[in-house]
CSV table of C-alpha atoms in Angstrom, one decimal:
chain,number,residue,atom,x,y,z
T,1,MET,CA,-7.7,-97.4,15.6
T,2,ARG,CA,-6.1,-96.5,12.3
T,3,THR,CA,-8.8,-94.1,11.6
T,4,ARG,CA,-7.9,-92.1,14.6
T,5,THR,CA,-4.1,-92.2,14.1
T,6,THR,CA,-4.5,-91.0,10.4
T,7,THR,CA,-7.0,-88.0,11.2
T,8,ALA,CA,-5.2,-86.7,14.2
T,9,PRO,CA,-2.1,-85.5,12.3
T,10,ALA,CA,-4.5,-83.7,9.7
T,11,GLY,CA,-6.3,-81.9,12.5
T,12,LEU,CA,-3.0,-80.8,14.0
T,13,ALA,CA,-1.7,-79.6,10.7
T,14,ALA,CA,-4.9,-77.6,10.2
T,15,LEU,CA,-4.4,-75.9,13.7
T,16,LEU,CA,-0.7,-75.1,12.7
T,17,ALA,CA,-1.7,-73.5,9.5
T,18,ALA,CA,-4.3,-71.2,11.1
T,19,ALA,CA,-1.9,-70.2,13.9
T,20,LEU,CA,0.8,-69.3,11.0
T,21,PHE,CA,-1.7,-67.3,9.2
T,22,LEU,CA,-2.8,-65.4,12.2
T,23,SER,CA,0.8,-64.6,13.3
T,24,GLY,CA,1.4,-63.3,9.7
T,25,CYS,CA,-1.3,-61.0,9.8
T,26,SER,CA,-0.3,-59.5,13.1
T,27,ALA,CA,3.3,-58.9,11.9
T,28,SER,CA,2.4,-55.9,9.9
T,29,PRO,CA,3.8,-52.7,11.4
T,30,GLY,CA,1.1,-51.4,14.0
T,31,GLY,CA,-1.2,-54.3,13.3
T,32,SER,CA,-3.3,-51.9,11.0
T,33,LYS,CA,-5.1,-53.1,8.0
T,34,PRO,CA,-4.1,-52.1,4.6
T,35,GLY,CA,-5.8,-48.8,3.4
T,36,LYS,CA,-8.3,-48.4,0.6
T,37,GLY,CA,-6.5,-48.9,-2.8
T,38,ALA,CA,-3.5,-50.8,-1.2
T,39,GLY,CA,-1.7,-53.1,-3.7
T,40,THR,CA,-2.9,-51.0,-6.6
T,41,GLY,CA,0.2,-48.8,-6.7
T,42,ALA,CA,-2.0,-45.6,-5.8
T,43,SER,CA,-0.8,-43.2,-3.0
T,44,ALA,CA,-2.8,-40.5,-1.1
T,45,PRO,CA,-2.6,-37.0,-2.7
T,46,ALA,CA,0.0,-34.7,-1.0
T,47,SER,CA,-1.4,-31.7,0.9
T,48,PRO,CA,-0.9,-28.4,-0.8
T,49,ALA,CA,2.1,-26.4,0.2
T,50,ALA,CA,1.5,-23.4,2.3
T,51,VAL,CA,2.0,-20.1,0.5
T,52,PRO,CA,4.4,-17.9,2.4
T,53,GLY,CA,2.8,-14.8,3.9
T,54,GLY,CA,-0.7,-16.1,3.5
T,55,GLY,CA,-0.9,-15.8,-0.2
T,56,TYR,CA,-0.2,-13.3,-3.1
T,57,GLU,CA,-0.6,-9.7,-1.8
T,58,GLY,CA,-0.1,-7.8,-5.1
T,59,PRO,CA,2.4,-5.1,-5.8
T,60,ARG,CA,4.2,-3.6,-2.7
T,61,PRO,CA,6.2,-0.3,-2.5
T,62,GLN,CA,9.3,-2.3,-1.7
T,63,ASP,CA,9.1,-3.9,-5.2
T,64,GLN,CA,10.0,-0.5,-6.6
T,65,ASN,CA,12.5,0.5,-3.8
T,66,LEU,CA,9.9,2.8,-2.1
T,67,LEU,CA,8.8,2.6,1.6
T,68,ALA,CA,5.1,3.5,1.3
T,69,TRP,CA,2.7,4.8,-1.3
T,70,THR,CA,-0.9,5.9,-1.7
T,71,GLY,CA,-1.3,3.2,-4.2
T,72,ASP,CA,0.3,1.2,-6.8
T,73,PRO,CA,1.7,3.6,-9.4
T,74,ASN,CA,0.6,1.4,-12.2
T,75,ASP,CA,-3.0,2.3,-11.3
T,76,ALA,CA,-2.1,6.0,-11.4
T,77,GLY,CA,-3.3,6.7,-14.9
T,78,HIS,CA,-5.8,9.6,-14.4
T,79,VAL,CA,-4.7,13.1,-14.0
T,80,THR,CA,-5.8,15.9,-11.9
T,81,ALA,CA,-5.7,19.6,-12.9
T,82,GLN,CA,-7.0,22.7,-11.6
T,83,SER,CA,-6.7,26.4,-12.3
T,84,ALA,CA,-4.2,28.6,-10.3
T,85,ALA,CA,-7.3,30.3,-9.0
T,86,GLY,CA,-8.8,27.0,-7.8
T,87,VAL,CA,-5.8,25.6,-5.8
T,88,GLY,CA,-3.4,28.4,-5.6
T,89,GLY,CA,-2.5,29.1,-1.9
T,90,ARG,CA,-4.7,26.2,-0.6
T,91,VAL,CA,-2.9,23.5,1.4
T,92,THR,CA,-4.0,20.1,-0.1
T,93,LEU,CA,-3.8,17.2,2.2
T,94,VAL,CA,-3.4,13.4,1.4
T,95,ARG,CA,-3.6,10.9,4.2
T,96,MET,CA,-0.9,8.1,4.4
T,97,VAL,CA,-1.2,5.6,7.1
T,98,LEU,CA,2.2,3.9,8.2
T,99,ARG,CA,1.9,0.5,9.8
T,100,GLU,CA,5.7,0.3,10.6
T,101,GLN,CA,8.5,2.8,11.6
T,102,LEU,CA,10.5,4.2,8.8
T,103,THR,CA,12.9,6.9,8.1
T,104,TRP,CA,11.2,9.5,5.7
T,105,SER,CA,13.6,11.3,3.3
T,106,ASN,CA,11.7,11.9,0.2
T,107,ILE,CA,8.2,12.6,-1.1
T,108,TRP,CA,7.5,11.1,-4.6
T,109,LEU,CA,5.0,13.1,-6.7
T,110,GLY,CA,3.7,11.9,-10.1
T,111,LEU,CA,4.0,14.8,-12.2
T,112,ALA,CA,1.9,14.1,-15.4
T,113,GLY,CA,2.2,17.5,-17.3
T,114,ILE,CA,4.1,20.7,-17.1
T,115,ASP,CA,3.4,24.3,-18.4
T,116,PRO,CA,6.5,25.7,-19.9
T,117,ASN,CA,5.2,29.3,-19.7
T,118,ALA,CA,4.1,28.9,-16.0
T,119,ARG,CA,5.3,31.3,-13.4
T,120,LEU,CA,5.6,29.3,-10.2
T,121,SER,CA,7.0,30.4,-6.7
T,122,ASP,CA,6.4,29.4,-3.2
T,123,CYS,CA,5.6,25.8,-4.0
T,124,TYR,CA,6.2,23.2,-1.3
T,125,LEU,CA,5.7,19.6,-0.2
T,126,GLY,CA,5.5,18.7,3.4
T,127,VAL,CA,4.3,16.2,6.1
T,128,TYR,CA,1.8,16.8,8.9
T,129,ASP,CA,1.3,14.2,11.6
T,130,ALA,CA,-2.2,13.2,12.9
T,131,ARG,CA,-2.3,16.2,15.3
T,132,GLY,CA,-1.8,18.6,12.4
T,133,THR,CA,1.8,19.7,13.3
T,134,LEU,CA,4.1,20.2,10.5
T,135,VAL,CA,6.9,17.6,10.9
T,136,ALA,CA,9.0,18.1,7.8
T,137,SER,CA,8.9,19.9,4.5
T,138,THR,CA,11.0,20.5,1.2
T,139,ALA,CA,12.5,23.7,-0.1
T,140,ASP,CA,10.7,25.5,-2.8
T,141,ILE,CA,10.0,22.9,-5.5
T,142,SER,CA,8.9,25.5,-8.2
T,143,PRO,CA,11.8,24.7,-10.5
T,144,GLN,CA,11.2,21.0,-10.4
T,145,LEU,CA,7.5,21.3,-11.3
T,146,MET,CA,8.8,23.2,-14.6
T,147,THR,CA,10.6,20.0,-15.9
T,148,ASP,CA,10.5,16.3,-16.6
T,149,ALA,CA,6.8,15.1,-16.3
T,150,ILE,CA,7.5,12.0,-14.4
T,151,ALA,CA,7.3,10.5,-11.0
T,152,LYS,CA,10.2,12.0,-9.1
T,153,PRO,CA,11.5,12.4,-5.5
T,154,PHE,CA,11.5,15.7,-3.7
T,155,PRO,CA,13.9,15.5,-0.8
T,156,LEU,CA,12.7,16.8,2.6
T,157,ALA,CA,15.0,19.7,4.1
T,158,LYS,CA,15.4,17.3,7.0
T,159,PRO,CA,14.6,13.4,7.0
T,160,PHE,CA,12.7,12.2,10.1
T,161,THR,CA,12.0,9.1,11.8
T,162,ALA,CA,8.2,8.4,11.2
T,163,PRO,CA,6.7,6.0,13.9
T,164,PRO,CA,3.6,4.0,12.8
T,165,GLY,CA,0.5,6.2,12.6
T,166,THR,CA,-1.5,8.5,10.3
T,167,TYR,CA,0.3,11.3,8.4
T,168,PHE,CA,-0.8,13.8,5.7
T,169,VAL,CA,1.3,14.8,2.7
T,170,ALA,CA,0.8,18.4,2.0
T,171,LEU,CA,1.0,20.2,-1.4
T,172,LEU,CA,1.2,23.9,-1.7
T,173,LEU,CA,1.2,25.6,-5.1
T,174,ASN,CA,1.5,29.3,-6.0
T,175,GLY,CA,1.8,31.2,-9.1
T,176,ASP,CA,0.2,31.2,-12.6
T,177,TRP,CA,-0.3,28.3,-14.9
T,178,ALA,CA,-2.5,27.2,-17.7
T,179,THR,CA,-5.4,24.9,-16.5
T,180,ASN,CA,-4.9,21.2,-17.7
T,181,ALA,CA,-1.3,21.9,-18.5
T,182,LEU,CA,0.2,21.6,-14.9
T,183,THR,CA,-1.0,18.0,-14.0
T,184,LEU,CA,-0.5,15.4,-11.4
T,185,LYS,CA,-0.9,11.6,-11.8
T,186,ALA,CA,-3.9,10.3,-9.6
T,187,THR,CA,-6.3,7.5,-9.7
T,188,GLY,CA,-9.8,7.8,-11.2
T,189,ALA,CA,-11.5,7.7,-7.8
T,190,GLY,CA,-13.0,11.2,-8.1
T,191,ILE,CA,-15.2,12.4,-5.4
T,192,SER,CA,-15.5,8.9,-4.0
T,193,VAL,CA,-12.1,9.1,-2.3
T,194,ASN,CA,-13.4,10.1,1.1
T,195,ALA,CA,-16.2,7.3,1.1
T,196,GLY,CA,-16.9,6.5,4.8
T,197,LEU,CA,-14.7,9.3,6.1
T,198,ASN,CA,-15.2,12.6,7.9
T,199,PRO,CA,-12.8,15.4,9.1
T,200,PRO,CA,-10.2,15.0,10.7
T,201,SER,CA,-9.6,11.7,8.8
T,202,LEU,CA,-10.4,12.6,5.3
T,203,ARG,CA,-8.1,11.1,2.8
T,204,TYR,CA,-8.0,13.9,0.4
T,205,SER,CA,-9.0,17.5,1.5
T,206,THR,CA,-7.7,21.0,1.5
T,207,VAL,CA,-7.3,23.4,4.3
T,208,LEU,CA,-6.6,27.2,4.4
T,209,THR,CA,-6.4,29.7,1.6
T,210,GLY,CA,-3.9,32.4,0.7
T,211,GLN,CA,-0.8,30.6,2.1
T,212,SER,CA,2.7,31.3,0.7
T,213,SER,CA,4.4,28.7,2.8
T,214,LEU,CA,3.3,25.6,4.7
T,215,PRO,CA,1.9,26.8,8.3
T,216,ALA,CA,3.6,25.1,11.4
T,217,ALA,CA,0.2,23.5,12.2
T,218,VAL,CA,-3.3,23.1,10.6
T,219,ASN,CA,-6.7,22.3,12.0
T,220,LEU,CA,-7.6,18.9,10.7
T,221,ALA,CA,-11.2,19.5,11.8
T,222,GLU,CA,-11.3,22.1,9.1
T,223,GLN,CA,-10.7,19.7,6.3
T,224,SER,CA,-12.8,20.6,3.3
T,225,THR,CA,-13.7,18.7,0.2
T,226,SER,CA,-15.2,21.5,-1.9
T,227,THR,CA,-12.1,21.8,-4.1
T,228,ILE,CA,-11.5,18.1,-4.1
T,229,ASN,CA,-14.9,17.4,-5.5
T,230,THR,CA,-14.4,19.6,-8.5
T,231,GLY,CA,-11.6,17.2,-9.7
T,232,TRP,CA,-8.7,18.1,-7.6
T,233,ALA,CA,-8.4,14.6,-6.1
T,234,SER,CA,-6.5,11.5,-5.5
T,235,GLN,CA,-3.0,12.7,-6.3
T,236,TRP,CA,-0.4,9.9,-6.3
T,237,TYR,CA,2.4,10.0,-3.6
T,238,ALA,CA,5.1,7.8,-2.4
T,239,ILE,CA,7.8,7.7,0.3
T,240,SER,CA,11.4,6.9,0.3
């Protein structure tokens, strides 16, 4: 009889200990088991923070108080030059694609060099829309092409609201100047500027000859690359 009375409490104690152990395990939040590395002081690495805007996009026109441009002016190190006989009286067109509406007040041109002995007249900058209609133009810019070989704005005679779409900056030069003296800032793209494109969507082209003012409309289907391919290509422009 003593054997039974002494072993029964021991068995009961074992059962109670097992119950307490089980209740302690289930008391952890959510009943989940410790993860790998628990108790070592290590923690899971944090996820990388998202970069606003999907990542670094490079220089933008707004970084330099501009609205749009043909490219980062930091890359406009090349110069384009042509003789008066080569580009005089031709309308040079440079395509710009706007992806948001903006008020267009100035055309910026990168003037790389001047000819102090040039005789310039009837020189203009303007803007044509995708239909070839002249929507804005400057006054004669001949005096400004004789001074300050820098990037500078040329005001349109009347600012206009430009909805998103395709536009063409137009340059018309007339007069006499020394080749390689009157020069414009440009990229080094050369004849590759129109890769993959055809009229009426050429990025750089010329139309017409013998012009003394920008015509009210041009036929973009007549865009030509003959002068562009001789070195008159990839001029740098911006909008403000």
